mmCIF file of C-alpha atoms in Angstrom:
data_model
loop_
_atom_site.group_PDB
_atom_site.id
_atom_site.type_symbol
_atom_site.label_atom_id
_atom_site.label_comp_id
_atom_site.label_asym_id
_atom_site.label_seq_id
_atom_site.Cartn_x
_atom_site.Cartn_y
_atom_site.Cartn_z
ATOM 1 C CA GLY A 1 38.747 -25.455 -8.244
ATOM 2 C CA ILE A 2 36.976 -27.952 -6.471
ATOM 3 C CA LEU A 3 38.748 -30.002 -4.451
ATOM 4 C CA PHE A 4 37.998 -33.106 -2.777
ATOM 5 C CA ASN A 5 39.101 -34.458 0.556
ATOM 6 C CA HIS A 6 43.405 -33.563 0.726
ATOM 7 C CA GLU A 7 44.193 -34.701 4.010
ATOM 8 C CA SER A 8 48.258 -34.326 5.750
ATOM 9 C CA GLU A 9 49.457 -34.111 9.019
ATOM 10 C CA ARG A 10 48.728 -30.976 9.326
ATOM 11 C CA ARG A 11 44.835 -31.613 9.571
ATOM 12 C CA GLY A 12 43.344 -29.929 11.827
ATOM 13 C CA GLU A 13 42.503 -32.531 14.958
ATOM 14 C CA SER A 14 38.691 -32.029 14.867
ATOM 15 C CA PHE A 15 38.641 -34.125 11.452
ATOM 16 C CA VAL A 16 38.360 -37.374 11.112
ATOM 17 C CA THR A 17 41.142 -38.558 9.698
ATOM 18 C CA ARG A 18 43.377 -36.390 11.930
ATOM 19 C CA LYS A 19 41.669 -37.834 15.146
ATOM 20 C CA ILE A 20 41.604 -41.400 14.178
ATOM 21 C CA SER A 21 45.741 -40.897 13.518
ATOM 22 C CA LYS A 22 46.315 -39.059 16.673
ATOM 23 C CA GLY A 23 43.396 -41.451 18.719
ATOM 24 C CA VAL A 24 45.313 -44.194 17.369
ATOM 25 C CA SER A 25 48.536 -43.044 17.913
ATOM 26 C CA ARG A 26 47.499 -42.548 21.886
ATOM 27 C CA ILE A 27 45.789 -45.866 22.009
ATOM 28 C CA MET A 28 49.353 -47.660 21.513
ATOM 29 C CA LEU A 29 51.436 -45.462 23.358
ATOM 30 C CA GLY A 30 48.528 -46.637 26.156
ATOM 31 C CA LEU A 31 47.730 -42.366 26.737
ATOM 32 C CA GLN A 32 44.001 -43.120 25.423
ATOM 33 C CA GLU A 33 41.286 -46.164 25.823
ATOM 34 C CA LYS A 34 39.373 -46.249 23.068
ATOM 35 C CA ILE A 35 38.208 -43.482 19.673
ATOM 36 C CA ILE A 36 33.956 -42.942 19.300
ATOM 37 C CA LEU A 37 33.571 -42.284 15.733
ATOM 38 C CA GLY A 38 30.243 -41.757 13.907
ATOM 39 C CA ASN A 39 29.492 -43.585 10.413
ATOM 40 C CA ILE A 40 32.699 -45.434 9.336
ATOM 41 C CA ASP A 41 31.205 -46.738 6.522
ATOM 42 C CA ALA A 42 31.395 -43.370 4.913
ATOM 43 C CA GLN A 43 33.655 -43.482 1.995
ATOM 44 C CA ARG A 44 35.541 -40.423 0.753
ATOM 45 C CA ASP A 45 37.933 -39.602 -2.483
ATOM 46 C CA TRP A 46 41.553 -38.863 -0.001
ATOM 47 C CA GLY A 47 44.125 -36.791 -1.524
ATOM 48 C CA TYR A 48 47.001 -35.913 -0.090
ATOM 49 C CA ALA A 49 47.497 -31.912 0.353
ATOM 50 C CA PRO A 50 50.783 -30.572 -0.778
ATOM 51 C CA GLU A 51 49.707 -32.489 -4.385
ATOM 52 C CA PHE A 52 46.556 -30.651 -4.135
ATOM 53 C CA CYS A 53 47.866 -27.621 -3.684
ATOM 54 C CA GLU A 54 50.374 -27.666 -6.638
ATOM 55 C CA GLY A 55 47.399 -28.529 -8.546
ATOM 56 C CA MET A 56 45.801 -25.559 -7.256
ATOM 57 C CA TRP A 57 49.074 -23.480 -8.187
ATOM 58 C CA LYS A 58 48.924 -24.584 -11.209
ATOM 59 C CA MET A 59 45.528 -23.621 -12.258
ATOM 60 C CA LEU A 60 46.972 -20.326 -11.496
ATOM 61 C CA GLN A 61 49.471 -20.550 -13.836
ATOM 62 C CA ASN A 62 46.952 -20.665 -17.233
ATOM 63 C CA ASP A 63 46.089 -17.977 -18.926
ATOM 64 C CA ILE A 64 42.631 -18.476 -19.569
ATOM 65 C CA PRO A 65 40.686 -19.865 -16.195
ATOM 66 C CA ASP A 66 38.488 -22.695 -16.139
ATOM 67 C CA ASP A 67 37.389 -24.843 -12.951
ATOM 68 C CA TYR A 68 39.437 -28.188 -12.195
ATOM 69 C CA VAL A 69 38.340 -30.993 -10.037
ATOM 70 C CA LEU A 70 41.286 -32.145 -7.924
ATOM 71 C CA ALA A 71 40.420 -35.809 -6.233
ATOM 72 C CA THR A 72 42.467 -39.289 -6.609
ATOM 73 C CA ASN A 73 39.424 -41.110 -7.911
ATOM 74 C CA GLU A 74 38.959 -44.059 -5.975
ATOM 75 C CA THR A 75 37.137 -43.783 -2.445
ATOM 76 C CA HIS A 76 38.046 -45.112 1.015
ATOM 77 C CA THR A 77 36.156 -46.097 3.948
ATOM 78 C CA VAL A 78 36.681 -44.481 7.408
ATOM 79 C CA ARG A 79 36.611 -48.223 8.795
ATOM 80 C CA GLU A 80 39.765 -48.596 5.944
ATOM 81 C CA PHE A 81 41.554 -45.641 6.892
ATOM 82 C CA ILE A 82 41.321 -46.942 11.068
ATOM 83 C CA GLU A 83 42.660 -50.529 9.995
ATOM 84 C CA HIS A 84 45.708 -48.955 7.591
ATOM 85 C CA ALA A 85 46.230 -46.583 11.214
ATOM 86 C CA PHE A 86 46.401 -49.497 12.889
ATOM 87 C CA LYS A 87 48.485 -51.756 11.249
ATOM 88 C CA TYR A 88 51.314 -48.774 11.033
ATOM 89 C CA PHE A 89 51.906 -50.580 14.027
ATOM 90 C CA ASN A 90 50.794 -54.147 13.152
ATOM 91 C CA GLU A 91 47.694 -54.441 14.390
ATOM 92 C CA GLU A 92 44.736 -55.707 13.595
ATOM 93 C CA ILE A 93 41.244 -54.428 13.950
ATOM 94 C CA ILE A 94 38.174 -57.496 14.705
ATOM 95 C CA TRP A 95 34.729 -55.843 14.242
ATOM 96 C CA GLU A 96 31.817 -56.705 15.940
ATOM 97 C CA GLU A 97 28.234 -56.165 16.357
ATOM 98 C CA LYS A 98 26.714 -53.496 13.210
ATOM 99 C CA ALA A 99 26.260 -49.965 12.689
ATOM 100 C CA GLU A 100 26.038 -48.060 16.068
ATOM 101 C CA ASN A 101 26.746 -50.817 18.347
ATOM 102 C CA GLU A 102 29.819 -52.024 15.888
ATOM 103 C CA ILE A 103 32.703 -52.224 18.232
ATOM 104 C CA GLY A 104 36.361 -52.286 17.053
ATOM 105 C CA ILE A 105 38.374 -54.924 19.015
ATOM 106 C CA LEU A 106 41.999 -54.852 18.714
ATOM 107 C CA LYS A 107 43.003 -58.494 18.128
ATOM 108 C CA SER A 108 46.664 -58.468 19.737
ATOM 109 C CA THR A 109 44.679 -57.434 23.203
ATOM 110 C CA GLY A 110 41.020 -58.321 22.954
ATOM 111 C CA LYS A 111 40.641 -54.608 24.474
ATOM 112 C CA THR A 112 37.493 -52.474 22.166
ATOM 113 C CA VAL A 113 39.677 -49.658 20.775
ATOM 114 C CA ILE A 114 36.524 -48.332 18.445
ATOM 115 C CA LYS A 115 33.336 -47.568 19.726
ATOM 116 C CA ILE A 116 30.382 -46.076 17.305
ATOM 117 C CA SER A 117 28.540 -43.173 18.511
ATOM 118 C CA LYS A 118 25.020 -41.711 16.659
ATOM 119 C CA LYS A 119 26.348 -38.391 18.037
ATOM 120 C CA TYR A 120 29.142 -38.503 14.966
ATOM 121 C CA TYR A 121 26.978 -39.111 12.541
ATOM 122 C CA ARG A 122 26.379 -36.146 10.050
ATOM 123 C CA PRO A 123 22.579 -34.583 10.193
ATOM 124 C CA THR A 124 22.776 -34.799 6.187
ATOM 125 C CA GLU A 125 25.786 -37.673 5.675
ATOM 126 C CA VAL A 126 26.712 -38.206 2.478
ATOM 127 C CA ASP A 127 27.727 -41.570 1.923
ATOM 128 C CA LEU A 128 29.909 -41.718 -0.684
ATOM 129 C CA LEU A 129 32.212 -38.753 -2.068
ATOM 130 C CA ILE A 130 34.897 -39.191 -5.548
ATOM 131 C CA GLY A 131 35.758 -36.476 -7.835
ATOM 132 C CA ASN A 132 36.712 -36.899 -11.692
ATOM 133 C CA PRO A 133 40.142 -35.296 -12.052
ATOM 134 C CA GLU A 134 40.264 -35.815 -16.150
ATOM 135 C CA LYS A 135 40.969 -32.053 -16.461
ATOM 136 C CA ALA A 136 43.271 -31.481 -14.198
ATOM 137 C CA ARG A 137 45.424 -33.997 -15.487
ATOM 138 C CA LYS A 138 44.650 -33.457 -19.149
ATOM 139 C CA LYS A 139 45.277 -30.082 -18.984
ATOM 140 C CA LEU A 140 47.309 -29.433 -16.332
ATOM 141 C CA GLY A 141 49.584 -32.516 -16.172
ATOM 142 C CA TRP A 142 48.173 -33.179 -12.391
ATOM 143 C CA GLN A 143 47.605 -36.289 -10.509
ATOM 144 C CA ALA A 144 47.251 -37.363 -7.490
ATOM 145 C CA LYS A 145 50.822 -39.689 -6.579
ATOM 146 C CA THR A 146 50.853 -40.556 -3.037
ATOM 147 C CA SER A 147 48.408 -43.475 -1.749
ATOM 148 C CA PHE A 148 45.594 -43.727 0.516
ATOM 149 C CA LYS A 149 47.712 -46.093 2.443
ATOM 150 C CA GLU A 150 50.351 -43.576 1.755
ATOM 151 C CA ILE A 151 48.690 -41.276 3.055
ATOM 152 C CA VAL A 152 47.598 -42.724 6.305
ATOM 153 C CA LYS A 153 51.306 -43.885 7.123
ATOM 154 C CA ILE A 154 52.086 -40.246 6.876
ATOM 155 C CA MET A 155 49.196 -38.644 8.876
ATOM 156 C CA VAL A 156 50.045 -41.785 11.857
ATOM 157 C CA ASP A 157 53.824 -41.358 11.208
ATOM 158 C CA HIS A 158 53.988 -38.154 12.483
ATOM 159 C CA ASP A 159 51.108 -38.280 15.371
ATOM 160 C CA TYR A 160 53.058 -41.041 16.622
ATOM 161 C CA ARG A 161 56.671 -39.324 17.091
ATOM 162 C CA GLU A 162 55.067 -35.807 17.874
ATOM 163 C CA ILE A 163 53.300 -37.495 21.102
ATOM 164 C CA LEU A 164 55.976 -39.729 21.966
ATOM 165 C CA LYS A 165 57.825 -35.957 22.419
ATOM 166 C CA THR A 166 55.473 -35.132 25.233
ATOM 167 C CA ILE A 167 55.800 -38.061 27.276
#
């Protein structure tokens, strides 16, 4: 199986999606000032991990082994992930500047909450990752069901509630 990015509230905190979901929650609770990120224009094919587990299980049920791609066949940028994470709190991000000088400002407060650092750029950055799950859909009856916006909501909701328990 070739699995494209599969995210959930269990994702490790060093991964960008979890760094964002947790960081946004902490910012909104007044526990953190900003999130520092790398290339926020990178496009990824993000699906929901529990659905990918179902896909892997379906692969293993076949009598004849074959190669399958599990993906959503759609992409979203890290920037979009950030924007939807703040929308969970009915907040909007205003973007200013470009590239490494770009900042994200919380519209309601005017505070800079997103900064870019070359330190977080990958040395071999891939700008676009997208998978074609057509074979998995046809032969396994598998397809991603949870939308990108719903994945962001699930992750932010989880992190927000977990952080609330600690304060």
